[in-house]
PDB file of C-alpha atoms in Angstrom:
ATOM      1  CA  MET A 253      -4.594  23.823  65.519  1.00 80.00           C
ATOM      2  CA  THR A 254      -7.430  25.544  67.326  1.00 95.00           C
ATOM      3  CA  ILE A 255     -10.985  24.347  66.770  1.00 97.00           C
ATOM      4  CA  ARG A 256     -13.769  26.570  68.059  1.00 98.00           C
ATOM      5  CA  TYR A 257     -17.107  24.941  68.841  1.00 98.00           C
ATOM      6  CA  THR A 258     -20.384  26.873  68.557  1.00 98.00           C
ATOM      7  CA  ARG A 259     -24.075  26.259  68.127  1.00 98.00           C
ATOM      8  CA  ASP A 260     -26.309  27.802  65.454  1.00 98.00           C
ATOM      9  CA  GLN A 261     -23.767  30.391  64.301  1.00 98.00           C
ATOM     10  CA  SER A 262     -23.413  29.319  60.660  1.00 98.00           C
ATOM     11  CA  SER A 263     -25.116  31.127  57.808  1.00 97.00           C
ATOM     12  CA  ALA A 264     -26.936  29.283  55.050  1.00 96.00           C
ATOM     13  CA  SER A 265     -23.999  30.006  52.731  1.00 97.00           C
ATOM     14  CA  ASP A 266     -21.560  28.561  55.309  1.00 98.00           C
ATOM     15  CA  LEU A 267     -23.659  25.405  55.289  1.00 98.00           C
ATOM     16  CA  VAL A 268     -23.791  25.205  51.494  1.00 98.00           C
ATOM     17  CA  GLY A 269     -20.004  25.532  51.210  1.00 98.00           C
ATOM     18  CA  HIS A 270     -19.380  22.957  53.938  1.00 98.00           C
ATOM     19  CA  LEU A 271     -21.882  20.424  52.589  1.00 98.00           C
ATOM     20  CA  GLU A 272     -20.600  20.795  49.024  1.00 97.00           C
ATOM     21  CA  CYS A 273     -17.053  20.087  50.234  1.00 97.00           C
ATOM     22  CA  CYS A 274     -18.220  17.051  52.230  1.00 97.00           C
ATOM     23  CA  SER A 275     -20.710  15.702  49.689  1.00 97.00           C
ATOM     24  CA  ASP A 276     -18.522  12.884  48.339  1.00 95.00           C
ATOM     25  CA  GLN A 277     -17.847  11.561  51.859  1.00 94.00           C
ATOM     26  CA  PHE A 278     -21.498  10.509  52.185  1.00 93.00           C
ATOM     27  CA  ILE A 279     -22.605   7.118  50.854  1.00 91.00           C
ATOM     28  CA  PRO A 280     -24.110   7.790  48.350  1.00 92.00           C
ATOM     29  CA  ALA A 281     -22.823  11.319  47.766  1.00 95.00           C
ATOM     30  CA  LEU A 282     -25.017  13.972  49.352  1.00 96.00           C
ATOM     31  CA  ALA A 283     -25.327  15.911  46.079  1.00 96.00           C
ATOM     32  CA  ASP A 284     -26.694  12.764  44.406  1.00 96.00           C
ATOM     33  CA  ARG A 285     -29.526  12.583  46.969  1.00 94.00           C
ATOM     34  CA  VAL A 286     -30.528  16.192  47.656  1.00 96.00           C
ATOM     35  CA  ASN A 287     -30.232  19.680  46.292  1.00 97.00           C
ATOM     36  CA  VAL A 288     -27.431  20.839  48.591  1.00 97.00           C
ATOM     37  CA  ALA A 289     -28.508  24.500  48.628  1.00 97.00           C
ATOM     38  CA  ASP A 290     -32.099  23.582  49.538  1.00 97.00           C
ATOM     39  CA  TYR A 291     -30.913  21.134  52.198  1.00 97.00           C
ATOM     40  CA  ALA A 292     -28.586  23.756  53.687  1.00 97.00           C
ATOM     41  CA  LYS A 293     -31.436  26.271  53.815  1.00 97.00           C
ATOM     42  CA  LYS A 294     -33.657  23.704  55.557  1.00 96.00           C
ATOM     43  CA  LEU A 295     -30.929  22.982  58.117  1.00 97.00           C
ATOM     44  CA  HIS A 296     -30.343  26.687  58.666  1.00 97.00           C
ATOM     45  CA  CYS A 297     -34.025  27.415  59.242  1.00 96.00           C
ATOM     46  CA  ASN A 298     -35.116  24.332  61.184  1.00 95.00           C
ATOM     47  CA  ALA A 299     -32.236  22.360  62.688  1.00 96.00           C
ATOM     48  CA  THR A 300     -30.168  22.841  65.802  1.00 97.00           C
ATOM     49  CA  ARG A 301     -26.596  22.988  64.501  1.00 98.00           C
ATOM     50  CA  PHE A 302     -23.485  21.987  66.417  1.00 98.00           C
ATOM     51  CA  GLU A 303     -20.495  23.478  64.627  1.00 98.00           C
ATOM     52  CA  ALA A 304     -16.721  23.261  64.555  1.00 98.00           C
ATOM     53  CA  TRP A 305     -14.772  26.193  63.123  1.00 98.00           C
ATOM     54  CA  HIS A 306     -11.144  26.709  62.174  1.00 98.00           C
ATOM     55  CA  GLU A 307      -9.955  30.177  61.161  1.00 96.00           C
ATOM     56  CA  GLY A 308     -13.456  31.264  60.151  1.00 96.00           C
ATOM     57  CA  GLU A 309     -14.224  28.122  58.134  1.00 97.00           C
ATOM     58  CA  LEU A 310     -16.968  25.673  59.071  1.00 98.00           C
ATOM     59  CA  VAL A 311     -15.022  22.400  59.309  1.00 98.00           C
ATOM     60  CA  GLY A 312     -17.494  20.189  61.181  1.00 98.00           C
ATOM     61  CA  LEU A 313     -21.264  20.023  61.519  1.00 98.00           C
ATOM     62  CA  VAL A 314     -23.942  18.015  63.260  1.00 98.00           C
ATOM     63  CA  ALA A 315     -27.505  19.105  62.462  1.00 98.00           C
ATOM     64  CA  ALA A 316     -30.398  17.699  64.472  1.00 97.00           C
ATOM     65  CA  TYR A 317     -34.130  18.175  64.695  1.00 96.00           C
ATOM     66  CA  PHE A 318     -36.019  18.022  67.965  1.00 91.00           C
ATOM     67  CA  SER A 319     -39.791  17.696  68.208  1.00 77.00           C
ATOM     68  CA  LYS A 320     -42.564  16.833  70.588  1.00 59.00           C
ATOM     69  CA  SER A 321     -44.199  13.484  69.897  1.00 49.00           C
ATOM     70  CA  ASP A 322     -47.698  15.010  69.684  1.00 45.00           C
ATOM     71  CA  ALA A 323     -47.295  18.697  68.996  1.00 42.00           C
ATOM     72  CA  ASN A 324     -50.897  19.065  67.735  1.00 42.00           C
ATOM     73  CA  SER A 325     -52.421  17.643  70.885  1.00 39.00           C
ATOM     74  CA  GLU A 326     -54.685  19.900  72.929  1.00 41.00           C
ATOM     75  CA  THR A 327     -53.473  18.209  76.090  1.00 36.00           C
ATOM     76  CA  PRO A 328     -50.592  19.780  78.037  1.00 36.00           C
ATOM     77  CA  GLN A 329     -47.212  18.782  76.660  1.00 39.00           C
ATOM     78  CA  PRO A 330     -44.359  17.482  78.786  1.00 42.00           C
ATOM     79  CA  GLU A 331     -41.593  19.901  79.685  1.00 44.00           C
ATOM     80  CA  HIS A 332     -39.227  18.198  77.253  1.00 47.00           C
ATOM     81  CA  ASP A 333     -38.916  17.231  73.639  1.00 55.00           C
ATOM     82  CA  ASP A 334     -39.355  13.504  73.227  1.00 86.00           C
ATOM     83  CA  VAL A 335     -37.335  12.687  70.125  1.00 91.00           C
ATOM     84  CA  GLY A 336     -34.294  14.051  68.346  1.00 95.00           C
ATOM     85  CA  PHE A 337     -33.161  13.110  64.860  1.00 97.00           C
ATOM     86  CA  ILE A 338     -29.602  13.685  63.659  1.00 97.00           C
ATOM     87  CA  SER A 339     -29.885  14.629  60.003  1.00 96.00           C
ATOM     88  CA  ASN A 340     -26.238  15.377  59.236  1.00 97.00           C
ATOM     89  CA  VAL A 341     -22.776  14.599  60.569  1.00 98.00           C
ATOM     90  CA  SER A 342     -19.914  15.908  58.456  1.00 97.00           C
ATOM     91  CA  VAL A 343     -16.296  16.977  58.845  1.00 98.00           C
ATOM     92  CA  LEU A 344     -14.064  18.339  56.098  1.00 98.00           C
ATOM     93  CA  ARG A 345     -11.736  15.570  54.937  1.00 96.00           C
ATOM     94  CA  GLN A 346      -8.565  17.457  55.908  1.00 97.00           C
ATOM     95  CA  PHE A 347      -9.870  17.751  59.491  1.00 97.00           C
ATOM     96  CA  GLY A 348     -10.788  14.086  59.857  1.00 95.00           C
ATOM     97  CA  GLY A 349      -9.265  11.902  62.553  1.00 94.00           C
ATOM     98  CA  ARG A 350      -9.091  14.710  65.114  1.00 96.00           C
ATOM     99  CA  GLY A 351     -12.162  13.796  67.149  1.00 97.00           C
ATOM    100  CA  ILE A 352     -14.303  16.598  65.727  1.00 98.00           C
ATOM    101  CA  ALA A 353     -17.251  14.374  64.755  1.00 98.00           C
ATOM    102  CA  THR A 354     -17.072  12.622  68.131  1.00 98.00           C
ATOM    103  CA  ASN A 355     -17.064  15.963  69.957  1.00 98.00           C
ATOM    104  CA  LEU A 356     -19.991  17.301  67.924  1.00 98.00           C
ATOM    105  CA  VAL A 357     -22.115  14.174  68.413  1.00 98.00           C
ATOM    106  CA  GLN A 358     -21.303  14.229  72.138  1.00 98.00           C
ATOM    107  CA  GLN A 359     -22.464  17.856  72.249  1.00 98.00           C
ATOM    108  CA  THR A 360     -25.691  16.782  70.543  1.00 97.00           C
ATOM    109  CA  ILE A 361     -26.182  14.019  73.111  1.00 97.00           C
ATOM    110  CA  GLN A 362     -25.557  16.450  75.992  1.00 96.00           C
ATOM    111  CA  PHE A 363     -27.967  18.988  74.484  1.00 95.00           C
ATOM    112  CA  SER A 364     -30.537  16.193  74.244  1.00 94.00           C
ATOM    113  CA  LYS A 365     -30.046  15.292  77.903  1.00 93.00           C
ATOM    114  CA  ASP A 366     -30.258  18.943  78.943  1.00 91.00           C
ATOM    115  CA  HIS A 367     -33.527  19.339  77.016  1.00 90.00           C
ATOM    116  CA  ARG A 368     -34.977  16.068  78.319  1.00 90.00           C
ATOM    117  CA  VAL A 369     -35.015  14.323  74.958  1.00 92.00           C
ATOM    118  CA  LEU A 370     -35.811  10.647  75.488  1.00 92.00           C
ATOM    119  CA  LEU A 371     -34.567   9.204  72.206  1.00 95.00           C
ATOM    120  CA  LEU A 372     -31.984  10.313  69.652  1.00 96.00           C
ATOM    121  CA  GLU A 373     -32.155   8.689  66.206  1.00 96.00           C
ATOM    122  CA  LEU A 374     -30.222   8.765  62.950  1.00 97.00           C
ATOM    123  CA  LYS A 375     -29.914   6.909  59.662  1.00 96.00           C
ATOM    124  CA  VAL A 376     -26.615   5.845  58.135  1.00 96.00           C
ATOM    125  CA  ASN A 377     -25.599   3.778  55.139  1.00 95.00           C
ATOM    126  CA  ARG A 378     -24.541   0.349  56.366  1.00 95.00           C
ATOM    127  CA  ASP A 379     -21.412   0.555  54.168  1.00 94.00           C
ATOM    128  CA  ASN A 380     -20.199   3.683  55.990  1.00 94.00           C
ATOM    129  CA  ASP A 381     -18.025   1.721  58.419  1.00 94.00           C
ATOM    130  CA  ALA A 382     -16.414   4.763  60.049  1.00 93.00           C
ATOM    131  CA  ALA A 383     -19.767   6.381  60.845  1.00 95.00           C
ATOM    132  CA  VAL A 384     -21.375   3.150  62.060  1.00 96.00           C
ATOM    133  CA  SER A 385     -18.361   2.557  64.317  1.00 96.00           C
ATOM    134  CA  LEU A 386     -18.457   6.125  65.673  1.00 97.00           C
ATOM    135  CA  TYR A 387     -22.151   5.938  66.504  1.00 98.00           C
ATOM    136  CA  GLY A 388     -21.710   2.530  68.132  1.00 97.00           C
ATOM    137  CA  LYS A 389     -18.881   3.830  70.335  1.00 97.00           C
ATOM    138  CA  LEU A 390     -21.152   6.674  71.435  1.00 97.00           C
ATOM    139  CA  GLY A 391     -23.891   4.258  72.487  1.00 97.00           C
ATOM    140  CA  PHE A 392     -26.169   4.135  69.453  1.00 98.00           C
ATOM    141  CA  CYS A 393     -27.665   0.722  68.665  1.00 97.00           C
ATOM    142  CA  ILE A 394     -29.033  -0.567  65.384  1.00 97.00           C
ATOM    143  CA  ALA A 395     -32.821  -0.480  65.674  1.00 96.00           C
ATOM    144  CA  ALA A 396     -33.728  -1.542  62.134  1.00 96.00           C
ATOM    145  CA  THR A 397     -32.374  -2.016  58.645  1.00 95.00           C
ATOM    146  CA  GLU A 398     -34.132  -0.575  55.602  1.00 93.00           C
ATOM    147  CA  GLY A 399     -32.350  -1.600  52.425  1.00 94.00           C
ATOM    148  CA  THR A 400     -28.866  -0.126  52.651  1.00 94.00           C
ATOM    149  CA  GLU A 401     -29.734   2.146  55.596  1.00 95.00           C
ATOM    150  CA  LEU A 402     -29.330   1.393  59.248  1.00 97.00           C
ATOM    151  CA  ASN A 403     -31.693   3.116  61.651  1.00 97.00           C
ATOM    152  CA  MET A 404     -29.721   3.720  64.823  1.00 98.00           C
ATOM    153  CA  ARG A 405     -30.959   5.075  68.135  1.00 97.00           C
ATOM    154  CA  LEU A 406     -29.721   6.130  71.504  1.00 98.00           C
ATOM    155  CA  GLU A 407     -32.085   5.950  74.458  1.00 96.00           C
ATOM    156  CA  ILE A 408     -31.305   8.823  76.748  1.00 90.00           C
ATOM    157  CA  GLY A 409     -31.825   8.437  80.461  1.00 73.00           C
ATOM    158  CA  VAL A 410     -33.651  11.451  81.807  1.00 60.00           C
ATOM    159  CA  SER A 411     -33.498  12.075  85.516  1.00 53.00           C
ATOM    160  CA  ASP A 412     -36.504  13.380  87.420  1.00 52.00           C
ATOM    161  CA  GLU A 413     -34.173  15.716  89.268  1.00 51.00           C
ATOM    162  CA  VAL A 414     -34.513  19.383  88.422  1.00 45.00           C
TER     163      VAL A 414
END
């Protein structure tokens, strides 16, 4: 089975279809928390998307936001984005267990390093054992707990070398 990895190639409708298929894998279900079509549009317009495709179907997705810590400042900004936030990690159930989520999160981490991001964060339900385990294996640490959510973060070492 050939998986093709891309970045920012999906359409809003690709995202809607993928997220609807993956909704029940989230804890709680994604469709119970957000309007999936609106969320997909937001991801399409504003997020950097790391995608896995099989035969023209979006089978895996990591969507992340990157921002400067003080974008409204009149002082010169550093040559890097300070913080990244992973908003979505999803893989179609029938493609699970093949390392797709791991690959996509690793791509997100590498992108962060390449763009001099200092910190990558995400939130995950503490009962989502598979996701918590995946993020832990990739170096994320629990930074805080808010109710049923774990705030996890990965501090990214940025070299001064150019």
